[in-house]
XYZ file of C-alpha atoms in Angstrom:
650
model
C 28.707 -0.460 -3.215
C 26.385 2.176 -4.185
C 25.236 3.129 -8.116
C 26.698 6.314 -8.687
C 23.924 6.996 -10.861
C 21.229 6.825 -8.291
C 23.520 8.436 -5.783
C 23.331 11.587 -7.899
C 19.581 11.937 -7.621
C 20.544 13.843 -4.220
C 20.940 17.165 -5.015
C 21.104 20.464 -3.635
C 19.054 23.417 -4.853
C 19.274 27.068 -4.869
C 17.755 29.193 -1.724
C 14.421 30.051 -2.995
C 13.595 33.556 -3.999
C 10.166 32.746 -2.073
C 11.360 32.399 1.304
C 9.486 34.361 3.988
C 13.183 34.475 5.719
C 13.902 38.503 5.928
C 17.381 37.986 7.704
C 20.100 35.337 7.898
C 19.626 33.389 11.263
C 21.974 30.246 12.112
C 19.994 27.157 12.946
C 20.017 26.961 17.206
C 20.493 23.587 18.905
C 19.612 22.282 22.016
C 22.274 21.990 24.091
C 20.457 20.668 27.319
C 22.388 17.561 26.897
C 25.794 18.815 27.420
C 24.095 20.100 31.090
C 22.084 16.682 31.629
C 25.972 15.176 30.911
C 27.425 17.272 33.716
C 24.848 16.558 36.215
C 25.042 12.814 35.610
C 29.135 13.334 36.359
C 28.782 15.196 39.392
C 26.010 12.844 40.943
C 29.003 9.920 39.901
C 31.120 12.184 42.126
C 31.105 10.864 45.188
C 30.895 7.387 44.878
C 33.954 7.923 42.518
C 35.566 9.391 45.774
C 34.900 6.666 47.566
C 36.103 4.381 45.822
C 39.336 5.941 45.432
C 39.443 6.886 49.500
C 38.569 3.340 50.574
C 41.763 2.172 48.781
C 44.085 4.516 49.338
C 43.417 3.784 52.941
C 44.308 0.067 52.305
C 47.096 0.758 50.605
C 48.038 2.914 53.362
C 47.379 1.268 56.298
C 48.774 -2.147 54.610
C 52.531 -0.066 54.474
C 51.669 0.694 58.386
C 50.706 -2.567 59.917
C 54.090 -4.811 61.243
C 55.320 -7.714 59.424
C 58.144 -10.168 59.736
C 61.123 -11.239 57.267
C 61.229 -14.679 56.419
C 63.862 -14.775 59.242
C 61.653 -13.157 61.875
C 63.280 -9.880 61.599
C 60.565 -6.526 61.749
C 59.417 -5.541 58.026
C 56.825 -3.387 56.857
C 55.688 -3.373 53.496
C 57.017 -0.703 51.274
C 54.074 2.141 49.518
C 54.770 0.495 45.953
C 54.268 -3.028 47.310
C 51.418 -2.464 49.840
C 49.829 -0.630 46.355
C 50.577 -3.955 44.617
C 49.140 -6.298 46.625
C 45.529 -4.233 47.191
C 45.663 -4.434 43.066
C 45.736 -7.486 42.394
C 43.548 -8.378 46.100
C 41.125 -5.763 44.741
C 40.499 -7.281 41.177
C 40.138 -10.856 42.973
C 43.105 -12.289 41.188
C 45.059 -13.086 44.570
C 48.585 -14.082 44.062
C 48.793 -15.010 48.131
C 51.167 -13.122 50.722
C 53.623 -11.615 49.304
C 57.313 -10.883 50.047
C 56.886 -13.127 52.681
C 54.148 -14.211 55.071
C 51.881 -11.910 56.810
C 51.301 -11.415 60.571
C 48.118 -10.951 62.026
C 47.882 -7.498 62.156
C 48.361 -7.418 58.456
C 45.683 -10.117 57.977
C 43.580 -8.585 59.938
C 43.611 -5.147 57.993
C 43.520 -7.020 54.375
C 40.594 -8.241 55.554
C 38.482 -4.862 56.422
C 39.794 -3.325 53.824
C 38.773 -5.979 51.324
C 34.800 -5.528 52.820
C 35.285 -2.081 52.663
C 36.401 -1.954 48.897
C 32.952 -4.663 48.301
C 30.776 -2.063 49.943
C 32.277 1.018 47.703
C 32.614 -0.890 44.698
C 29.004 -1.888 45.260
C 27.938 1.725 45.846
C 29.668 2.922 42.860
C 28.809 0.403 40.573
C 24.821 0.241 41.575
C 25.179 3.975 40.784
C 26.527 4.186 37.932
C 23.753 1.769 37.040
C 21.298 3.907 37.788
C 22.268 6.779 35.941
C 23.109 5.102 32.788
C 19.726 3.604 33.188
C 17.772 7.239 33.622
C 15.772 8.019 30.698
C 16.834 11.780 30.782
C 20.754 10.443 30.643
C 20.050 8.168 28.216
C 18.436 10.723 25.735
C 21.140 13.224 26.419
C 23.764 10.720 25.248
C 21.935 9.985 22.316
C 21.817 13.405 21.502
C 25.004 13.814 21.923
C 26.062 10.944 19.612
C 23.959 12.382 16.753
C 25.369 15.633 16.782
C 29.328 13.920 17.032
C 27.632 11.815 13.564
C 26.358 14.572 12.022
C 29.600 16.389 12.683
C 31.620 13.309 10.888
C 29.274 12.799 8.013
C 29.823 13.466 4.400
C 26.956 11.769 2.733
C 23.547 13.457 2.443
C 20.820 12.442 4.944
C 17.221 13.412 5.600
C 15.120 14.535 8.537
C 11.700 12.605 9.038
C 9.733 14.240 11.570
C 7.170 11.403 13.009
C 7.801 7.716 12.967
C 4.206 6.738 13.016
C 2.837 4.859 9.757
C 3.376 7.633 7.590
C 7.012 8.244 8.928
C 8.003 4.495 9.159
C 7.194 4.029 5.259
C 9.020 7.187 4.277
C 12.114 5.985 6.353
C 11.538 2.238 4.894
C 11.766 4.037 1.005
C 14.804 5.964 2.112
C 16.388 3.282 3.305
C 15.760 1.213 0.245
C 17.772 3.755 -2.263
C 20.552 3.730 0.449
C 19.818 7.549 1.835
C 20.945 7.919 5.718
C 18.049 9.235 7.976
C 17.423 11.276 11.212
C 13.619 10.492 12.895
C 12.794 12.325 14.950
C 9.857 11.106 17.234
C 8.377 11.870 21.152
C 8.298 8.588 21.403
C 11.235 6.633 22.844
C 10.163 3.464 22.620
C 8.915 3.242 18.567
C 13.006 5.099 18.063
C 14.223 2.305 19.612
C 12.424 -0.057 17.673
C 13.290 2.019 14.556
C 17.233 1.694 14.798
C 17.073 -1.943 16.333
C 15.417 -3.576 13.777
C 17.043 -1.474 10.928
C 19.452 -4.293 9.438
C 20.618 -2.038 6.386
C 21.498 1.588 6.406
C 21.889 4.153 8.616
C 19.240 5.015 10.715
C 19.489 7.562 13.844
C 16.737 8.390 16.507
C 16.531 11.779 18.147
C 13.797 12.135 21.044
C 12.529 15.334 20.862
C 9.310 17.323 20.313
C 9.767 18.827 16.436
C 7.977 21.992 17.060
C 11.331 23.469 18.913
C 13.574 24.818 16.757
C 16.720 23.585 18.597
C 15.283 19.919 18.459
C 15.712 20.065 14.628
C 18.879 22.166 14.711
C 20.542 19.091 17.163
C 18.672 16.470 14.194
C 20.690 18.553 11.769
C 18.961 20.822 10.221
C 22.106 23.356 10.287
C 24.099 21.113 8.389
C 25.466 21.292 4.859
C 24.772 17.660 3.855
C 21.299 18.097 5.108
C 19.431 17.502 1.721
C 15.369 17.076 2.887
C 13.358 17.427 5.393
C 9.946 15.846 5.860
C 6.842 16.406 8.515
C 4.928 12.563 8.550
C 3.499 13.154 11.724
C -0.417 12.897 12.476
C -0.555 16.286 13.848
C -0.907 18.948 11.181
C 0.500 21.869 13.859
C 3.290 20.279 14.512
C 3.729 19.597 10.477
C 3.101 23.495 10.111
C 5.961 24.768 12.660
C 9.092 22.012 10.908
C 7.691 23.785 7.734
C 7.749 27.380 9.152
C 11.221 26.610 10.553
C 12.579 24.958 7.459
C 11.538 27.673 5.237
C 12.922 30.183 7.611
C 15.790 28.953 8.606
C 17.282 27.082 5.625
C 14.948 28.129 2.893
C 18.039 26.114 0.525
C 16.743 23.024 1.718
C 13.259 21.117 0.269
C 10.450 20.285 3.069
C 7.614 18.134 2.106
C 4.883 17.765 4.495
C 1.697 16.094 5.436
C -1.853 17.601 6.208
C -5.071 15.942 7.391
C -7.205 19.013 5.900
C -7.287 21.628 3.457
C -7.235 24.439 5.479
C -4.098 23.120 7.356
C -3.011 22.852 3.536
C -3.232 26.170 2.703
C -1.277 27.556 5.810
C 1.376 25.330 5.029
C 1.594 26.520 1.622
C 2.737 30.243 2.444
C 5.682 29.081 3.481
C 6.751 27.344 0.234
C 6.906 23.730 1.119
C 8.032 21.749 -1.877
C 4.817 19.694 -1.247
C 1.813 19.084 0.729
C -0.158 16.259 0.739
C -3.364 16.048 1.369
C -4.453 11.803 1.661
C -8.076 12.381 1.775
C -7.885 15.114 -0.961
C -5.619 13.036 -3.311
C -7.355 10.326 -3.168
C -10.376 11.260 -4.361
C -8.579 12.412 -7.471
C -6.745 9.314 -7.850
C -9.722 7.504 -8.345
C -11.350 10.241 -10.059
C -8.320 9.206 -12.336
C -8.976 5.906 -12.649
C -12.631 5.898 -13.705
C -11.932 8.639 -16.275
C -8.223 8.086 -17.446
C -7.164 4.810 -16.718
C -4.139 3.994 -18.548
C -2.547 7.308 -17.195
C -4.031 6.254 -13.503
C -1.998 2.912 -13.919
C 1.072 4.326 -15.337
C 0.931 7.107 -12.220
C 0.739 4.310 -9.677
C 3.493 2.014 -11.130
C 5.607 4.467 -10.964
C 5.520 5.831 -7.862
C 5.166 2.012 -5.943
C 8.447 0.473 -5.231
C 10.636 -1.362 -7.571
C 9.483 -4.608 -8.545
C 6.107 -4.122 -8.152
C 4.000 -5.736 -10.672
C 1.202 -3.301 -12.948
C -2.062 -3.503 -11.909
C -4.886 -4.538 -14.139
C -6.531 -2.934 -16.283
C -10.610 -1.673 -15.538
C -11.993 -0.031 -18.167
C -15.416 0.967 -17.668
C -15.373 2.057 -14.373
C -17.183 5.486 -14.801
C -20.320 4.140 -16.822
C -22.806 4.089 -14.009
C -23.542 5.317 -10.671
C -21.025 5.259 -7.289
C -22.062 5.025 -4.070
C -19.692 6.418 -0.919
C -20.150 4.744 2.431
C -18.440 6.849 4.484
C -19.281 9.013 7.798
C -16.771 11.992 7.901
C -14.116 13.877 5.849
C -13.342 11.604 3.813
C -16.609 11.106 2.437
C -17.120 14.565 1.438
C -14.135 15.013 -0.941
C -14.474 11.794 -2.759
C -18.174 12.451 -3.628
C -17.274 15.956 -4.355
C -14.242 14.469 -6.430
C -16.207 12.025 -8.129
C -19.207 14.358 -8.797
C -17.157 16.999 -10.124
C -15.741 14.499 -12.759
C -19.516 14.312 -14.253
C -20.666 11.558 -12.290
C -23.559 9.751 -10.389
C -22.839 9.574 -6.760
C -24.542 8.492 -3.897
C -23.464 9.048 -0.316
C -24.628 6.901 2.714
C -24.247 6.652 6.421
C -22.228 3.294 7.340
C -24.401 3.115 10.162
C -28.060 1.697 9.047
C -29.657 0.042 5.702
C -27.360 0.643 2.533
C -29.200 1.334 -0.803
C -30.059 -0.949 -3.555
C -26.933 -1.594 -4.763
C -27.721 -3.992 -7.990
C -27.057 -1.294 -10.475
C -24.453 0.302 -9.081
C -20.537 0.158 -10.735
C -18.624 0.570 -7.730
C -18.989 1.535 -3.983
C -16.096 3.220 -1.876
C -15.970 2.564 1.749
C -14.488 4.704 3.918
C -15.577 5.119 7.456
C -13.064 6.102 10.699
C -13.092 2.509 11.850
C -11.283 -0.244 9.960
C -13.524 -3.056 11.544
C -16.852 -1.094 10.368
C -15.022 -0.639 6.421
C -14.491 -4.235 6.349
C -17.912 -5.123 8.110
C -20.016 -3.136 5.149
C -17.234 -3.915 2.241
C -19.249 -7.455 3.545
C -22.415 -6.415 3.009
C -21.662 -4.626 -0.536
C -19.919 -7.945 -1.724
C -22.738 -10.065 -1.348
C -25.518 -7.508 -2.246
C -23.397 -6.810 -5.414
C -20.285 -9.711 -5.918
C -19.261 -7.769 -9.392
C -19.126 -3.905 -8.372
C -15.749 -2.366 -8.008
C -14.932 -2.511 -4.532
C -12.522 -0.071 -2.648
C -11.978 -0.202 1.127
C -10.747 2.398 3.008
C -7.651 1.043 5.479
C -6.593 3.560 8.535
C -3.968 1.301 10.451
C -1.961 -1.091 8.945
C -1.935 -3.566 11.967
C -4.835 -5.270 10.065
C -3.287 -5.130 6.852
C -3.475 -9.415 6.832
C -7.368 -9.385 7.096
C -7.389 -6.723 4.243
C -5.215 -8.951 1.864
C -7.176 -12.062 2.657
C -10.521 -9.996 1.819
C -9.321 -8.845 -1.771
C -10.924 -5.830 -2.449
C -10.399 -4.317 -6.206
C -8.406 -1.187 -4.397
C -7.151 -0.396 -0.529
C -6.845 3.374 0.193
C -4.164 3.671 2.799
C -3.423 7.366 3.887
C -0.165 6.776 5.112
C 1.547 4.757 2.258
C -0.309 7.692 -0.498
C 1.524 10.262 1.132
C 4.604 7.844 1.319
C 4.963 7.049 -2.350
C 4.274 10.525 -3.295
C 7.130 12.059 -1.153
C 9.323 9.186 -1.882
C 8.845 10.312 -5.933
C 9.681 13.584 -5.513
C 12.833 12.677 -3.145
C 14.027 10.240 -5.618
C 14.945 13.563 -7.699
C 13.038 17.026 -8.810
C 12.691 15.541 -12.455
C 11.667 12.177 -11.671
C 8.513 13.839 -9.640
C 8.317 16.667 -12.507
C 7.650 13.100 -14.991
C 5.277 11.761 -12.392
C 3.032 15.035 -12.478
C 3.372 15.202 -16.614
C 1.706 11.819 -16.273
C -0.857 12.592 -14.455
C -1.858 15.797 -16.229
C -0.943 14.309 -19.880
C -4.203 12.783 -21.857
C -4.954 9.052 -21.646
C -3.598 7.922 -25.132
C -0.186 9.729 -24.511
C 0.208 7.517 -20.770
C -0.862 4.103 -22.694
C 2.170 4.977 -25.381
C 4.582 5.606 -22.534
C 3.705 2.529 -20.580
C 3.897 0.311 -23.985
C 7.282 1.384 -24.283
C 8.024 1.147 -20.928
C 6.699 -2.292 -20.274
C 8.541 -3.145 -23.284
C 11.563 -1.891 -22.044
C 11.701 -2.688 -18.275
C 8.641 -5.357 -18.374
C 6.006 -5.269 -16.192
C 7.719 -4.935 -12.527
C 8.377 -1.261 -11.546
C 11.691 -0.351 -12.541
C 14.076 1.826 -10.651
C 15.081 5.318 -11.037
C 18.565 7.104 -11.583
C 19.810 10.757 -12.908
C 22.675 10.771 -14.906
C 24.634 14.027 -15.355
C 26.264 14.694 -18.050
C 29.956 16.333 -16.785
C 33.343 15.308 -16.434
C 32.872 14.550 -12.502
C 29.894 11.998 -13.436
C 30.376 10.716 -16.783
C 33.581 11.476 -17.674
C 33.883 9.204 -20.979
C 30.817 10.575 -21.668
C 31.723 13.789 -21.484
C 34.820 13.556 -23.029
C 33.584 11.815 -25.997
C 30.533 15.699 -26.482
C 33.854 17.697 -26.472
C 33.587 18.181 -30.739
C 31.745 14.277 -30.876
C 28.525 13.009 -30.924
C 25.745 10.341 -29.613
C 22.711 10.453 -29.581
C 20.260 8.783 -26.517
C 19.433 5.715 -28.328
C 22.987 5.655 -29.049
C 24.167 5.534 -25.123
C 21.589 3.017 -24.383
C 22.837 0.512 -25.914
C 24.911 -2.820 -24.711
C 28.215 -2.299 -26.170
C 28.968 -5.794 -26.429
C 25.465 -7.423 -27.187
C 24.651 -4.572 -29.478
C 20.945 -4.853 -27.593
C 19.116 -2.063 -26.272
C 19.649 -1.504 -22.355
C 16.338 -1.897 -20.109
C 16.388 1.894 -19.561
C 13.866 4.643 -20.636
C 14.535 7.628 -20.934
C 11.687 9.074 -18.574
C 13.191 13.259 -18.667
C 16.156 15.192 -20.294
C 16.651 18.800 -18.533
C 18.638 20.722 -21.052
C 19.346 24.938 -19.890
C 16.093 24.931 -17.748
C 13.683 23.088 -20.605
C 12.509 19.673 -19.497
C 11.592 17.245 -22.399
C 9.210 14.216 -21.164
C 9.846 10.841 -22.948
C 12.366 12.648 -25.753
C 13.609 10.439 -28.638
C 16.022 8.466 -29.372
C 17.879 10.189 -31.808
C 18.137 13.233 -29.433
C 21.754 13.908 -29.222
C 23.276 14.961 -26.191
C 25.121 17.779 -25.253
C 27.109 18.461 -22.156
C 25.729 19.900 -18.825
C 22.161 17.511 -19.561
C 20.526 16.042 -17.064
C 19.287 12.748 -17.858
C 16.484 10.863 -15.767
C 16.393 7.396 -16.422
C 14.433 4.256 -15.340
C 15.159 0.772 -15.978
C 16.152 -2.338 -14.166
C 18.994 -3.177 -12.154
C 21.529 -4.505 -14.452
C 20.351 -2.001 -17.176
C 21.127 0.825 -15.282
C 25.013 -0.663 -14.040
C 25.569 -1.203 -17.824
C 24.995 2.056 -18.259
C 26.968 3.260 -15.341
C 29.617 1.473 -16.895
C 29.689 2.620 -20.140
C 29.561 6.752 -19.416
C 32.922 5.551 -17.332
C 34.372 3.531 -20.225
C 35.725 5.772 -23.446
C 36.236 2.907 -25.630
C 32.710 2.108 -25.078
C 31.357 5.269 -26.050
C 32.948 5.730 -29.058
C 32.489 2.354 -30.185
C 28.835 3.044 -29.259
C 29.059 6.564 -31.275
C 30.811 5.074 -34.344
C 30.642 1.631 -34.824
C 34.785 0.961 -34.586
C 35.670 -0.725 -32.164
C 38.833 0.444 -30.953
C 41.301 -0.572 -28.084
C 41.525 -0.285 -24.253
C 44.855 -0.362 -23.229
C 47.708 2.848 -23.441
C 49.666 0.381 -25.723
C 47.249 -0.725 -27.850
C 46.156 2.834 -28.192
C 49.394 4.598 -29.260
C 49.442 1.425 -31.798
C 46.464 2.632 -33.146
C 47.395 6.403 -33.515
C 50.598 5.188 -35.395
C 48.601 3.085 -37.615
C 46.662 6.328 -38.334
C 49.220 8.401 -39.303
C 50.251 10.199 -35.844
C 49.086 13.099 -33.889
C 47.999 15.057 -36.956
C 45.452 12.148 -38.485
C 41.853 13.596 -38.552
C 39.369 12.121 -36.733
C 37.780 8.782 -35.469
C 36.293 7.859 -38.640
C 39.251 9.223 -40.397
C 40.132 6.355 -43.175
C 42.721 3.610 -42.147
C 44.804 1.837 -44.589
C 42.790 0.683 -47.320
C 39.924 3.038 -46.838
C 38.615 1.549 -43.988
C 38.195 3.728 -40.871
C 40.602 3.975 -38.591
C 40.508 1.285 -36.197
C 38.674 -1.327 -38.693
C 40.566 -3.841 -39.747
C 40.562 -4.229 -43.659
C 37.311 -5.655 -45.036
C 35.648 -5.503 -41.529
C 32.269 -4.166 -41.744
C 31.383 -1.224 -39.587
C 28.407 -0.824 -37.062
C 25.509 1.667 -37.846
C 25.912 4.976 -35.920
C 22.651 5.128 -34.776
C 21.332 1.603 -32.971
C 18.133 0.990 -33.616
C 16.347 -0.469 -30.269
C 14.767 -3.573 -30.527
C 11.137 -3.537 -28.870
C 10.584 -6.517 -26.523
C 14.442 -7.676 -26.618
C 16.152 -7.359 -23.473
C 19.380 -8.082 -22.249
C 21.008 -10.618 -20.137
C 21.015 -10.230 -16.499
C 24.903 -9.732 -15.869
C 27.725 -8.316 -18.568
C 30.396 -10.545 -19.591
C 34.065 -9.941 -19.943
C 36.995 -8.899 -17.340
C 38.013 -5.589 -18.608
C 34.638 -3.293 -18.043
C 33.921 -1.920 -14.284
C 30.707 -2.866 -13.116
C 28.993 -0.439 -10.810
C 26.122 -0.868 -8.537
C 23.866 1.753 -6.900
C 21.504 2.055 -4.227
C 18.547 2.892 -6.450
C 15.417 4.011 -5.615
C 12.746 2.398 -3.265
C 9.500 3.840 -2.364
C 7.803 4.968 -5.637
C 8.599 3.649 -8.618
C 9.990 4.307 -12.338
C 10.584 2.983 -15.346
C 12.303 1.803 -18.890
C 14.689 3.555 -21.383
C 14.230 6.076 -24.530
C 11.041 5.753 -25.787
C 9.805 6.261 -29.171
C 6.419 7.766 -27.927
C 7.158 11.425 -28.785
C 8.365 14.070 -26.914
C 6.866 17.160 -25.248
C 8.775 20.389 -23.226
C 8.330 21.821 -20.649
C 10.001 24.875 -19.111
C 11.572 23.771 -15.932
């Protein structure tokens, strides 16, 4: 079962006034695989005839050949029994000689015939073989087959273009908040590693070269449920034309994309992607980041690493004294110019020859084009200077193992940056829209949020969800707003345990304005859109209780009032009938309706309890539980928080 909460974070957006589209065009596909499909039948042609002409023969000539009753007299076998008898002769089953015993002549023709149906069969079946085998067959049938899926489908997927490192962690993140994927790849043999070894989820492989149009039209780029589309592959013109396309073709639907430079960047950019990233440009700021802002550099990376990863430590200091950059290309350039445009002392060096003194020096970055040279010089700057901060540069993953074993204080890989970045803005608009605020906020704001968040959600990386507030989403919820109300703190709270739910409240979009981190005596009105982060169970509480109306208004009021029909027309009696006032109307004996005399009613407003969380599970048989696919790849986290709140128009 999937978290309807976390489903939701797939959404649809308007076409964007910023399109470079000029006229309406439907998406083309390629439909070279319904010809490749009628080749393959008419080379199966003949040896289908043969087949067919060998045994009609048989059955033929078996009616013609002389035979003898079981009393000597002349009998020939009639069409319907000669037909019989090649049947069951043909599919080696043999019954024997049958209605009665066969003469020679009829012996002797069962026998050709029975080498003659071998040798056709053979011929047919070694065919057949061979075609199904043929790589060009076998992609046209898979074609085929994603188009008849894509046809059928009702849930929203997502088109990865590239399944190289980049694309295989994008598709890995996807897959871990339950999203169906299409990769497309030109290489056959990583797709058929892809959806082999994919256990969970739906994963489908189209071979095909991106930069045609019709290849993503037959990936399904025409359809409605298509709700992303991403270019992960290492080649920044083939990233440019599934941007170009996108944007021209279904401007309605979000492309993010990858570049390996910034003028690449800047060409992608006229066509609107949602976002471009740039690894070797980012990461320079990231760091940049770090040294400067550090509390907002590790509130930025927990959030956007995958859930249950643990917060990294904390390195203040980092930017008191001077950096040294080993690297030899790109890369090089735009962290020293990074790191010297934040104000401080760089040095860049050649990794081939003598490094410099490095006993003063706070940290070194390493970052050649070979992982075997990084990890050779990340050596040399270990034992020259054992307590500088150390981070390597890592290309390939295939020696991630060596990396791990090294340690170094922080591994830069490209393709997992520009993973956990597109993963946080897939995971929903708003979620990505907190992840930027975070970044851009000052340092002191970031260390309130992750207090509050770490006391919330602890310190693993929680997961993300978007609740809506409307009668198809949270329709006790909803009900409850029309002429009632709760505030956040309110909602997210355990109505049985009376504890605060492991969710923060990370964004609240209310008529276009965006409010980072609100409070928790914010009420809510209908049509908000609520992104939350917390853990598992947290979030299915939750789930549960927007479903559950006796939940919310116990949460809203403090009376707890009943959950059956019965028990609720008892109650409406009790208060007088239809025309008693309202929830908190008095009951007999001036207590509010639904309170029991001398019972003492619950605060409206819960206050949360920092550092209290609840248990695991939810007791009692009467409340659904939901569970979601939640979100995998980058990361959020916790409930309301009390660390102010700031707007933003959205």
């Amino acid at each position: 079962m999937v978290n309807p909460l976390t489903r939701m974070t797939a959404q649809h957006r308007a076409i964007r006034t910023d399109s470079q589209r000029r006229e309406k065009v439907d998406v083309p596909r390629d439909d070279s695989a319904l010809d490749v499909l009628q080749l393959a039948l008419r080379r199966m042609r003949m040896p289908v005839l043969l087949v067919v002409l060998v045994f009609s023969i048989s059955v033929i000539g078996l009616s013609l050949m002389p035979g003898v009753d079981a009393e000597g007299n002349p009998h020939r076998l009639t069409l319907f029994d000669s037909l019989y008898f090649m049947s069951y002769t043909a599919t080696t089953i043999g019954f024997g000689e049958i209605p009665y015993s066969f003469t020679i002549y009829q012996r002797m023709w069962v026998m050709g015939s029975i080498f003659a149906s071998v040798a056709s069969w053979t011929f047919a079946i070694t065919s057949m073989f061979s075609l199904l085998s043929a790589p060009g067959f076998r992609a046209a049938m898979t074609s085929l087959r994603i188009q008849r899926v894509l046809r059928r489908t009702r849930d929203p997927f997502y088109i990865v273009v590239g399944n190289g490192q980049t694309g295989a962690a994008v598709v890995e993140g996807l897959l871990a908040i339950h999203r169906d994927v299409v990769v497309v790849d030109q290489d056959p043999e990583r797709l058929e590693r892809l959806t082999m070894g994919q256990t969970t989820g739906s994963v489908l492989g189209l071979h095909g070269d991106a930069r045609k149009v019709e290849t993503l039209g037959s990936a399904g780029l025409g359809n409605s449920y298509c709700h992303g589309v991403l270019a992960m592959t290492d080649d920044d013109e083939t990233n440019l034309a599934v941007v170009m396309s996108v944007n021209l073709l279904r401007p309605d639907v979000p492309v993010i994309a990858r570049s390996n430079t910034a003028a690449m960047a800047d060409r992608m950019r006229d066509f609107f992607p949602e976002h471009v990233v740039n690894p070797l440009d980012e990461y320079g700021k990231y760091l940049t980041m770090q040294l400067k802002r550090p509390h907002t550099h590790r509130l930025s990376q927990w959030l956007m690493n995958t859930p249950g990863t643990l917060i990294g430590p904390y390195r203040p200091g980092l930017a008191d004294g001077r950096w040294v950059v080993v690297s030899d290309g790109e890369f090089g350039q735009e962290v020293a110019r990074d790191l010297a445009s934040a104000g401080l002392d760089v040095t860049r060096v050649d990794p081939v020859g003598e490094l410099v003194d490095l006993t003063d020096v706070v940290g070194v970055v390493v970052g050649a084009e070979s992982d075997i040279v990084n990890m050779s010089v990340a050596a040399r700057v270990r034992a020259a200077n054992p307590d500088c901060y150390l981070a390597l540069r890592q290309k390939s993953l295939a020696r991630r193992a060596t990396t791990e074993a090294f340690a170094p204080d922080s591994v830069f890989v490209p393709a997992e940056l520009v993973a956990h970045e597109a993963m946080a803005y897939l995971i929903s608009p708003n979620y990505w829209h907190f992840v930027r605020k975070v970044m851009e906020r000052e340092d002191e704001w970031a260390k309130e949020v992750l207090s509050a968040l770490q006391r919330r959600v602890g310190r693993r990386t929680p997961e993300a969800a978007r609740l809506d507030v409307s009668r198809e989403h949270a329709p006790a919820l909803h009900a409850w707003l029309q002429g009632n109300r709760i505030t956040l703190g309110q909602l997210l709270t355990h109505p049985e345990t009376d504890r605060t739910l492991p969710v923060y409240t990370a964004v609240l979009s209310r008529e276009g304005e965006r409010i980072e981190a609100p409070q928790a005596d914010l009420p809510l009105q209908v049509g908000d859109i609520v992104m939350v982060l917390g853990t598992p169970s947290g979030l299915a509480d939750l789930t549960s209780t927007v479903h559950n109306s006796a939940d919310v208004e116990y949460l809203a009021t403090g009376v707890r009032v009943p959950r059956t029909l019965v028990f609720r027309a008892l109650r409406r009696l009790r208060r007088g009938g239809p025309g008693a006032s309202g929830p908190d109307s008095p009951g007999p004996g001036g207590a509010p309706a639904g309170q029991a005399d001398g019972e003492q009613p619950r605060p409206r407003h819960i206050t949360p309890r920092p550092g209290h969380r609840p248990p695991s599970t939810w007791s009692g048989t009467h409340r659904r539980r939901s569970t979601v696919p939640r979100r995998g790849g980058p990361g959020g986290a916790d409930r309301t928080g009390g660390t102010g709140a700031s707007s933003n128009r959205g």
